[in-house]
XYZ file of C-alpha atoms in Angstrom:
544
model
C 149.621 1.359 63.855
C 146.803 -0.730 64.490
C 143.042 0.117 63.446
C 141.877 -1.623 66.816
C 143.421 1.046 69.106
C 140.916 3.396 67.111
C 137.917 1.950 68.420
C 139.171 1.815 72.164
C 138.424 -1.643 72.598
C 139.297 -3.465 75.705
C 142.914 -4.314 76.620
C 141.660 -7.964 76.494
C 140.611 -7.647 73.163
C 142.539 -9.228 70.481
C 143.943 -6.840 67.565
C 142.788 -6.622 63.967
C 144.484 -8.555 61.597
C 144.072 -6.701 58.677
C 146.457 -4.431 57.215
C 143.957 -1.784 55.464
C 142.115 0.696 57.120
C 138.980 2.602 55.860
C 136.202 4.337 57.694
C 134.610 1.329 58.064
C 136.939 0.333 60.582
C 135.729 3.480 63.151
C 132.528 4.058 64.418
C 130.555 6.763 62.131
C 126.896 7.782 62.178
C 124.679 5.547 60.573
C 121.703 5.806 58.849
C 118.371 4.157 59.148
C 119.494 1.398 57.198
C 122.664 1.443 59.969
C 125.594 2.316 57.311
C 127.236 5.719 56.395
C 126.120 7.513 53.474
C 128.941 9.583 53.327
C 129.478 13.333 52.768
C 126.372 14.684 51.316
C 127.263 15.229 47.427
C 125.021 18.262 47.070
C 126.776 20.308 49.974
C 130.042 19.527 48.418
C 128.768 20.569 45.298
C 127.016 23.498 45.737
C 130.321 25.127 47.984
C 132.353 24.022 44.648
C 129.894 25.584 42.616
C 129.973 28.856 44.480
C 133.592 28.512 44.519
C 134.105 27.694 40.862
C 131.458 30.564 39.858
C 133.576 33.287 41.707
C 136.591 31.655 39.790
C 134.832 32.211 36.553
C 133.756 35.517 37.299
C 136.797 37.649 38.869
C 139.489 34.821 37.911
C 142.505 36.939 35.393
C 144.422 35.206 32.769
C 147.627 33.801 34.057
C 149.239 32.305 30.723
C 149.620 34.304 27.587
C 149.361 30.392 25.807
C 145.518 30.770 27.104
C 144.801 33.241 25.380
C 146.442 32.930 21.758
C 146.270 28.952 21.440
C 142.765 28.909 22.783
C 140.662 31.550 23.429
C 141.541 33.271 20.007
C 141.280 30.151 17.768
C 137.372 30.100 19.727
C 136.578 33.875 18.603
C 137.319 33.181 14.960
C 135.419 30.395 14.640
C 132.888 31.837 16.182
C 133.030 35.387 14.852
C 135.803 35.583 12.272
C 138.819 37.209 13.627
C 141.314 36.826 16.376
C 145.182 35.943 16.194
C 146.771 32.453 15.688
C 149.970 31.471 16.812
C 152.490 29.013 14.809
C 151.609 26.180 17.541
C 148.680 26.000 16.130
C 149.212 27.211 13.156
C 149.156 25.183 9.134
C 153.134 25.660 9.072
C 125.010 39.672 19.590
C 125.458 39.485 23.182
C 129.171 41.539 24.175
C 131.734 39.343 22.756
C 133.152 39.294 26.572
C 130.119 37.457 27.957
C 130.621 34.596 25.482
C 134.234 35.196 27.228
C 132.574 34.614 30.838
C 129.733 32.162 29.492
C 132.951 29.672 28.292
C 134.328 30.162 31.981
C 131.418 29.429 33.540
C 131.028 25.901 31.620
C 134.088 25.213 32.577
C 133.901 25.862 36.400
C 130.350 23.643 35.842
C 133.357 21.008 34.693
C 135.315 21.360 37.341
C 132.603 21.570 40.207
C 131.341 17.867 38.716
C 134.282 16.281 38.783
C 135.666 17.421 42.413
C 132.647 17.129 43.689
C 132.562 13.256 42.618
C 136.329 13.388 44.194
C 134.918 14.328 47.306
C 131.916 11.685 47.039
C 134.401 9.252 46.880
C 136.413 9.964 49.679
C 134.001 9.933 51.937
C 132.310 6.467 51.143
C 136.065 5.186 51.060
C 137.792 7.232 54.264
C 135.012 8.949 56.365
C 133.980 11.976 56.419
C 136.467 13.901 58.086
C 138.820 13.168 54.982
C 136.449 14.384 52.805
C 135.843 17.210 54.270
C 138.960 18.182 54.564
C 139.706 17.865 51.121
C 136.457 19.971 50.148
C 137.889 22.741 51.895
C 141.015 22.694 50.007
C 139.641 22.136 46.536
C 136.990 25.348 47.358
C 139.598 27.792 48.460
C 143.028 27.132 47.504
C 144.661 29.918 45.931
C 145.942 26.689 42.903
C 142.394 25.375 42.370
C 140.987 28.556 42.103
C 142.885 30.045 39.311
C 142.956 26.887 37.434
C 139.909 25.492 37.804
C 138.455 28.039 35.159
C 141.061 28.295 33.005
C 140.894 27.697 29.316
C 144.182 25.104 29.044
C 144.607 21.742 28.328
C 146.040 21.341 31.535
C 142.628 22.437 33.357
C 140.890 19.856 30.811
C 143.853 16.987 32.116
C 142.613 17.769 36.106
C 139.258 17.830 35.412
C 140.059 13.843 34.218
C 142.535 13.046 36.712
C 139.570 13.999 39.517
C 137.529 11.942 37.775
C 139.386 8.649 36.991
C 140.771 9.359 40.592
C 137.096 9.195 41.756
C 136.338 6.416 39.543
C 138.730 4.714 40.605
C 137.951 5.066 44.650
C 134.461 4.057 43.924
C 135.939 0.925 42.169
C 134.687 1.606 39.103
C 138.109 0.869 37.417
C 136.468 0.592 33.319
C 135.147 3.870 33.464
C 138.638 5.565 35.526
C 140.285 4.088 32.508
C 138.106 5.597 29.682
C 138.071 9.445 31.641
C 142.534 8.911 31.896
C 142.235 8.157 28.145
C 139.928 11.028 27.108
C 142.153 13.196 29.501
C 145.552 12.443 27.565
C 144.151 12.494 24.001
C 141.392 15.214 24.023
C 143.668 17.268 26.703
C 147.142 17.055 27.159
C 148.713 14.320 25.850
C 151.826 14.540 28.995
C 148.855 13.923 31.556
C 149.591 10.220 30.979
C 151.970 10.858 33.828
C 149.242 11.759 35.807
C 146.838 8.690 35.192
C 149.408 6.293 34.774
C 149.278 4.920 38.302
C 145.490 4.653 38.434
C 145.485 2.726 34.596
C 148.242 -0.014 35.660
C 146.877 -0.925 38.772
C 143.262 -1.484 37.247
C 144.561 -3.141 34.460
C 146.492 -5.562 36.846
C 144.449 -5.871 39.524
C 140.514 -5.352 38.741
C 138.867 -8.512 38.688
C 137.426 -7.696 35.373
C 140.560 -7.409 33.516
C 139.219 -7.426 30.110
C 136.807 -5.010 30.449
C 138.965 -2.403 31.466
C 141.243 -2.947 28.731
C 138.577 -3.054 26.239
C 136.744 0.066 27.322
C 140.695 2.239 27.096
C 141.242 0.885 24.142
C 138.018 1.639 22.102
C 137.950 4.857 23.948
C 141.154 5.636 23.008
C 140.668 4.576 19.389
C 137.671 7.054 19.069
C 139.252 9.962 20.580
C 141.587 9.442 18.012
C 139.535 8.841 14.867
C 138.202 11.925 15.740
C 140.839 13.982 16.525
C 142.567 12.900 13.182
C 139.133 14.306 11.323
C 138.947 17.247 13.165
C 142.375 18.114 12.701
C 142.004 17.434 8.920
C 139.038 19.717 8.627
C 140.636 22.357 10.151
C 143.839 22.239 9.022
C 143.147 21.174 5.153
C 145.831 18.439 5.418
C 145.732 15.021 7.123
C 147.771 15.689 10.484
C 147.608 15.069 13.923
C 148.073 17.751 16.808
C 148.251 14.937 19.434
C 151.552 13.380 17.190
C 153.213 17.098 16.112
C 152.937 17.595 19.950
C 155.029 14.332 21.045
C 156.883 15.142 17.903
C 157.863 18.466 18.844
C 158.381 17.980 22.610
C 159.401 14.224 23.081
C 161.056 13.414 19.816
C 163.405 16.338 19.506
C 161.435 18.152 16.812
C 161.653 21.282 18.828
C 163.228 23.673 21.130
C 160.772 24.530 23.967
C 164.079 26.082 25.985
C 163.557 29.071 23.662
C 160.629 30.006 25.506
C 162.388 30.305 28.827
C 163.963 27.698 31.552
C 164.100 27.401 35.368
C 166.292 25.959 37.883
C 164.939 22.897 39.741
C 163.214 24.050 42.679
C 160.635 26.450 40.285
C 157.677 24.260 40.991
C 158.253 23.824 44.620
C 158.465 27.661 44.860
C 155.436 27.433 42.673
C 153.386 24.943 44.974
C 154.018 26.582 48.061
C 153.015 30.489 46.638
C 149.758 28.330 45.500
C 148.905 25.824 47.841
C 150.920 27.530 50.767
C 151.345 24.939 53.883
C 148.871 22.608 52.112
C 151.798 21.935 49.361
C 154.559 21.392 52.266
C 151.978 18.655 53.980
C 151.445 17.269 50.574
C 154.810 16.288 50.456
C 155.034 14.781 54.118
C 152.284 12.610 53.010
C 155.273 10.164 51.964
C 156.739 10.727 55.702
C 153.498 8.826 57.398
C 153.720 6.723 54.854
C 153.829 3.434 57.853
C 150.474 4.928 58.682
C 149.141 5.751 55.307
C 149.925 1.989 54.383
C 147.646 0.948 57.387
C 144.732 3.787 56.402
C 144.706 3.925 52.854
C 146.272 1.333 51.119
C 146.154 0.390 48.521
C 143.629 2.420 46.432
C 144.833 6.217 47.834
C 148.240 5.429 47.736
C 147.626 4.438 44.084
C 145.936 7.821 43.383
C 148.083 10.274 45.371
C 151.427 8.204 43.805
C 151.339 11.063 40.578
C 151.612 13.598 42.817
C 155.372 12.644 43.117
C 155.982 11.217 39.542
C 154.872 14.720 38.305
C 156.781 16.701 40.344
C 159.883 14.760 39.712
C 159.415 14.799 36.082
C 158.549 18.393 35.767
C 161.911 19.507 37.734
C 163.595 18.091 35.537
C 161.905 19.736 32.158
C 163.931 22.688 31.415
C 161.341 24.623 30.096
C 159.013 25.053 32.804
C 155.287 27.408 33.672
C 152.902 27.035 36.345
C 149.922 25.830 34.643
C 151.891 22.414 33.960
C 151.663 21.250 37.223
C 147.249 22.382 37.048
C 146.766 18.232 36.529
C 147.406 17.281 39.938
C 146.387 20.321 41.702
C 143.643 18.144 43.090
C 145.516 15.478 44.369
C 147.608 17.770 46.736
C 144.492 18.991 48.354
C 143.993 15.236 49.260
C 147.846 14.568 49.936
C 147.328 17.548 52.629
C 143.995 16.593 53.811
C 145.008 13.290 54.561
C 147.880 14.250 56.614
C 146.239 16.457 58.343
C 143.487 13.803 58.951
C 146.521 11.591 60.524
C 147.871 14.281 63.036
C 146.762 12.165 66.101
C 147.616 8.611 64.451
C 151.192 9.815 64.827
C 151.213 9.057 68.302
C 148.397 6.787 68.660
C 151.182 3.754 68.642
C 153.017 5.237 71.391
C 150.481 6.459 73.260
C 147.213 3.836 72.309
C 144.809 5.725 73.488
C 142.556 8.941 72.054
C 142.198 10.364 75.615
C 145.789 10.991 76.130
C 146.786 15.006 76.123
C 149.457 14.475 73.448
C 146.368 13.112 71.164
C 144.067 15.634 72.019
C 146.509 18.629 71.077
C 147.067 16.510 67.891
C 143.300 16.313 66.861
C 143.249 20.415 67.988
C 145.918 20.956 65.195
C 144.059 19.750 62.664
C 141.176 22.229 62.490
C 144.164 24.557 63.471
C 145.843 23.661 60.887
C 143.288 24.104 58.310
C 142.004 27.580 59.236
C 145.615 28.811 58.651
C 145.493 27.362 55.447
C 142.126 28.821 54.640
C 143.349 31.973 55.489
C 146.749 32.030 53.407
C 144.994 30.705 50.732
C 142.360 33.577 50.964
C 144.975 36.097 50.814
C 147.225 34.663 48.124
C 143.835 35.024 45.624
C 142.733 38.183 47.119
C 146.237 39.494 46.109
C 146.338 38.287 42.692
C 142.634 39.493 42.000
C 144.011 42.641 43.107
C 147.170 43.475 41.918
C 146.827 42.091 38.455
C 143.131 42.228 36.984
C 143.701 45.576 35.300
C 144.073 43.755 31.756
C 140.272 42.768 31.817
C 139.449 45.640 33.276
C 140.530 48.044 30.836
C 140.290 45.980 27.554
C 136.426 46.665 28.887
C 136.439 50.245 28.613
C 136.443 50.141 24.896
C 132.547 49.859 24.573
C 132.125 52.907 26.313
C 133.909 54.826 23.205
C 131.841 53.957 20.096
C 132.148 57.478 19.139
C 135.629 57.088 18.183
C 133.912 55.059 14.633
C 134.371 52.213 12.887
C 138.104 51.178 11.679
C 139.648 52.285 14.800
C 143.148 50.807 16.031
C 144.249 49.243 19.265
C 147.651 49.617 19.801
C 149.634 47.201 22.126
C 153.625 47.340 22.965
C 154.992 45.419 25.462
C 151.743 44.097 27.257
C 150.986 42.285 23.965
C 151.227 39.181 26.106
C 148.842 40.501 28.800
C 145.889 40.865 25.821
C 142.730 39.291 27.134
C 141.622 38.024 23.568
C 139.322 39.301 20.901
C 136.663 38.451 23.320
C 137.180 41.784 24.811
C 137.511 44.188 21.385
C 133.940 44.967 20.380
C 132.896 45.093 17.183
C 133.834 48.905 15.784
C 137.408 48.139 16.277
C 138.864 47.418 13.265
C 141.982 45.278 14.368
C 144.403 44.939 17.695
C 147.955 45.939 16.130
C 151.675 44.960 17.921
C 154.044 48.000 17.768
C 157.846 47.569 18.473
C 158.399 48.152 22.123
C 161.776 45.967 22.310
C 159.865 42.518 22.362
C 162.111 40.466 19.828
C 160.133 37.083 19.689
C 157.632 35.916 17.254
C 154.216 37.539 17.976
C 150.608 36.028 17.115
C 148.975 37.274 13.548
C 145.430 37.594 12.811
C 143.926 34.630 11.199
C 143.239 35.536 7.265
C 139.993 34.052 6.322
C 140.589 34.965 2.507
C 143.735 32.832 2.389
C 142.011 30.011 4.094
C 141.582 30.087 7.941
C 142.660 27.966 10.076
C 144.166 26.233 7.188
C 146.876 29.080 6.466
C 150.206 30.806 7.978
C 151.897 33.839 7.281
C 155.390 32.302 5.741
C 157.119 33.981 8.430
C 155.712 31.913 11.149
C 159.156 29.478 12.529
C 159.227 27.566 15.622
C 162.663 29.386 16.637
C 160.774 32.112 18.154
C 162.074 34.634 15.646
C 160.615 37.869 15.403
C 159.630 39.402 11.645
C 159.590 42.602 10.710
C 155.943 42.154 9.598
C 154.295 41.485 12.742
C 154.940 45.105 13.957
C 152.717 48.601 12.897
C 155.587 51.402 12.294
C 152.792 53.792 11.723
C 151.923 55.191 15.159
C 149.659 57.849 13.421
C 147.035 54.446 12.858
C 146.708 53.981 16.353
C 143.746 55.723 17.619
C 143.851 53.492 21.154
C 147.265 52.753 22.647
C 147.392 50.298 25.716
C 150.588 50.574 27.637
C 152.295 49.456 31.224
C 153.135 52.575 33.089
C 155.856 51.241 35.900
C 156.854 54.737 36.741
C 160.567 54.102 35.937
C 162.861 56.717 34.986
C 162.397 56.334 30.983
C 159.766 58.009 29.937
C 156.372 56.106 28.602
C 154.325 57.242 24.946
C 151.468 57.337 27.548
C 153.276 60.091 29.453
C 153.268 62.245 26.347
C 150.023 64.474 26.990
C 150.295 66.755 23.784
C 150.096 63.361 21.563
C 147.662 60.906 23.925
C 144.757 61.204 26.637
C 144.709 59.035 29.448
C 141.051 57.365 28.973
C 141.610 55.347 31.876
C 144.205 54.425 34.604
C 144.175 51.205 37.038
C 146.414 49.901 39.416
C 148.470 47.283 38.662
C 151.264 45.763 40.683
C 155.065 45.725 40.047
C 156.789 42.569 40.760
C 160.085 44.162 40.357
C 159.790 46.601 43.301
C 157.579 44.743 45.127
C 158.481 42.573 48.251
C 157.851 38.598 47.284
C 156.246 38.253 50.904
C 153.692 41.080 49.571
C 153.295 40.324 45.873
C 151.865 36.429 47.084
C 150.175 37.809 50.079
C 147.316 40.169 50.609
C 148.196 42.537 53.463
C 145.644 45.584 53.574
C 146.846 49.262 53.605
C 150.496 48.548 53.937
C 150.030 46.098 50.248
C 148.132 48.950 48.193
C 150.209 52.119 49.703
C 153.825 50.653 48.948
C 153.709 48.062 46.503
C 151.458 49.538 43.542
C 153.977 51.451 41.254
C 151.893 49.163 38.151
C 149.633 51.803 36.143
C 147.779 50.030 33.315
C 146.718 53.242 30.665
C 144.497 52.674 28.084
C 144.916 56.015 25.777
C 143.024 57.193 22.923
C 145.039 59.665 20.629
C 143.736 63.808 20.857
C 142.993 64.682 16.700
C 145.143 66.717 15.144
């Protein structure tokens, strides 16, 4: 397609010769000084801010791996307990505001770098694109949830916005330095995700040597660094970034043991998260004709991960949903951009923007995008609401001081549904595991007497095997018991009322009884009066 038969020109006129297109090549609003200024970067970042704010307020923990590689490594060093995990492992305000204080930081992250995202495609594309993309990155059910999350895979999106924006803005040193810091301070397997963006400014930025200069001494840094850190922390010169690569990449491990899905997991995945957004994402490479015209080269270059990702992530055995979090950004653009190009479809056929087919086209788009919106809205309203009860509940414990210092949290089978330390004020003595039929290795509380971070129980493996020493037999220690009531026919401890009291009860949703269409979805009355058989007890024991 053309970009003259976008400016309605006369038929006499002679075509463009140029193969790009950017908004420069339709007539926008100017200025005083007669040129666009773009989206305006403090409306896109005060919605993102809102957004990202809500995220880091109400937002639940979706990974157990957030919690016990991350959060709990951050309460002991900052107050002296929590569990550690052999992945990371050597072989007074309310703790849960420091919780919600980290969260908020990190939305600040995330609102910085989108925002720039957004910045960029507006100067680049127009406005339309931009906004379109804002929309997305606000209320999408996948930027959302991961936007606050404490991962390395959060940390890897928050640099692949940023190098993306870089990038767009043509600033191709410092896109290079923000990919680096993203694989070597984040997640090492985002190199995937920057790869694209790092080539093509190596190869073609008119200031070749700069760029490689900058990722190199960047890199080097981030290294030197890490090394130290590592080494401080540890008590042994090692290298998380190389025991990673080691572990996954060089057949050093087994990461099957920790589960594997069939090949379509992460499109089911996208869609539940992105809903039609994810499915236009992928069309992106069907208008590709007209995406050559509009954005090439420099959007193709960014959005070309999107693909390389997915690809190599289907074909990972072991797969979760926060591994696709680094270019969660990217399909809000992929979309947008689509959706942007409804009427180009038939602008070749048809030449001209008053023609009905074009009209119903440009009425799709804002169509399009409400129904999005709304999905979107009701995939997070329905994960807020069926599964929050874990934060919830782990808060009730300051309201029971009375029960004295040295008491005993007792967790079964929703060990992996613990919110961290974060939430187990100070009179509790310890969080305890107890056998409920869980027959993998389990976290253990870091020892400070045998050195920290720099020690292991010698039980810890990296075959996921379970040890006998990770579980409290002695039920009689318990004085709190937290415990999944799913109303099945076996009986729960919870249920016994001559041994516990029910302290407090929320709802929480079943996924096994519940309807896939109404677990992703939010769908008032019918949602909370069929498909809540979830009941989330936190019990305290009745003396004897």
């Amino acid at each position: 397609m053309d970009s003259s038969t976008r400016r309605r020109r006369p038929p006499t006129s002679e075509p463009s010769s140029s193969s790009s297109y950017s908004k420069l090549d339709k007539p926008e609003k100017a200025d005083d000084g007669g040129r666009d200024s773009g989206l305006n970067w403090k409306m896109a970042f005060v919605c993102l801010a809102l957004l990202r704010y809500m995220s880091a307020t109400s937002n639940i923990i979706h990974d157990c791996d957030e919690v016990f590689n991350y959060w709990e490594p951050l309460h002991y060093l900052l107050y002296g307990s929590g569990f550690q995990t052999w992945e990371y492992s050597n072989n007074t305000l309310s703790q849960f505001r420091v919780f919600y204080s980290v969260r908020l930081y990190l939305g600040l992250i995330s609102a910085i770098t989108e925002t720039v995202l957004v910045v960029a495609l507006s100067r680049k594309y127009g406005k339309r694109l931009a906004s379109y993309a804002l929309a997305m990155l606000c209320l999408s059910s996948g930027c959302f949830f991961a936007s606050t999350s404490f991962l390395p895979s959060s940390f890897s999106m928050y640099s692949v916005s940023l190098s993306s924006a870089l990038f767009l803005l043509e600033k191709p040193a410092l896109a290079v330095s923000v990919a680096a810091v993203g694989v070597l301070l984040g997640w090492p397997f985002s190199i995937l995700a920057v790869l694209p963006v790092t080539l093509y400014s190596l190869i073609s930025a008119t200031s070749r040597k700069q760029v490689f200069l900058t990722g190199i001494v960047t890199s080097l840094v981030i290294l030197v660094l890490s090394i130290f850190t590592d080494c401080y922390y540890y008590g042994r010169w090692t290298s998380s970034i190389f025991n990673l690569l080691v572990y996954n990449v060089l057949g050093g491990g087994e990461s099957h043991l920790y589960g594997t899905e069939g090949v379509l997991f992460y499109m089911r995945n996208g869609f539940n998260n992105f809903n039609v957004s994810f499915i236009l994402a992928g069309l992106f490479l069907g208008i590709l004709p007209i995406a050559k015209k509009k954005y090439a080269p420099d959007l193709l270059v960014v959005l070309s991960p999107l693909y390389i990702w997915l690809l190599f992530m289907s074909l990972q055995p072991h797969k979760e949903e926060r591994f696709l979090y680094p270019i969660y950004p990217l399909i809000c653009v992929a979309a947008a951009a689509v959706i942007e190009s409804f009427p180009d479809v038939f602008r070749d056929k048809y030449a001209v923007d008053d023609s009905p087919i074009v009209k119903v086209a440009k009425f799709l788009r804002p169509v399009a995008l409400g129904l999005i919106l709304c999905a979107s809205h009701a995939r997070t309203f329905s994960i807020l609401n069926g599964y929050s009860a874990p934060l919830q509940i782990y808060k009730h414990l300051e309201h029971h001081e009375e029960d004295g210092i040295g008491s005993v949290v007792c967790v079964g089978s929703e060990w992996h549904r613990y919110p961290s330390s974060f939430f187990v004020p100070s009179y509790v003595r310890e969080v305890r595991w107890i056998d409920d039929g869980f027959r993998g290795l389990l976290p253990f509380p870091f020892n400070s007497t045998l050195g920290g971070t720099a020690a292991a129980p010698p039980y810890f493996n990296n075959k996921n095997k379970a040890s006998e020493e990770q579980y409290l037999r002695d039920l009689d220690a318990c004085t709190f018991l937290v415990e999944l009531d799913l109303a099945r026919p076996y009986p729960s401890r919870g249920r016994d009322l001559s041994t516990w009291e029910a302290v407090s009860a929320l709802h929480y949703l079943d996924r096994e009884l519940s309807p896939p269409f109404h677990r992703a979805f939010f769908i008032p009355n019918y949602w909370m009066q069929k498909n809540v058989f979830g009941l989330y007890k936190l019990q305290k024991r009745i003396p004897k």
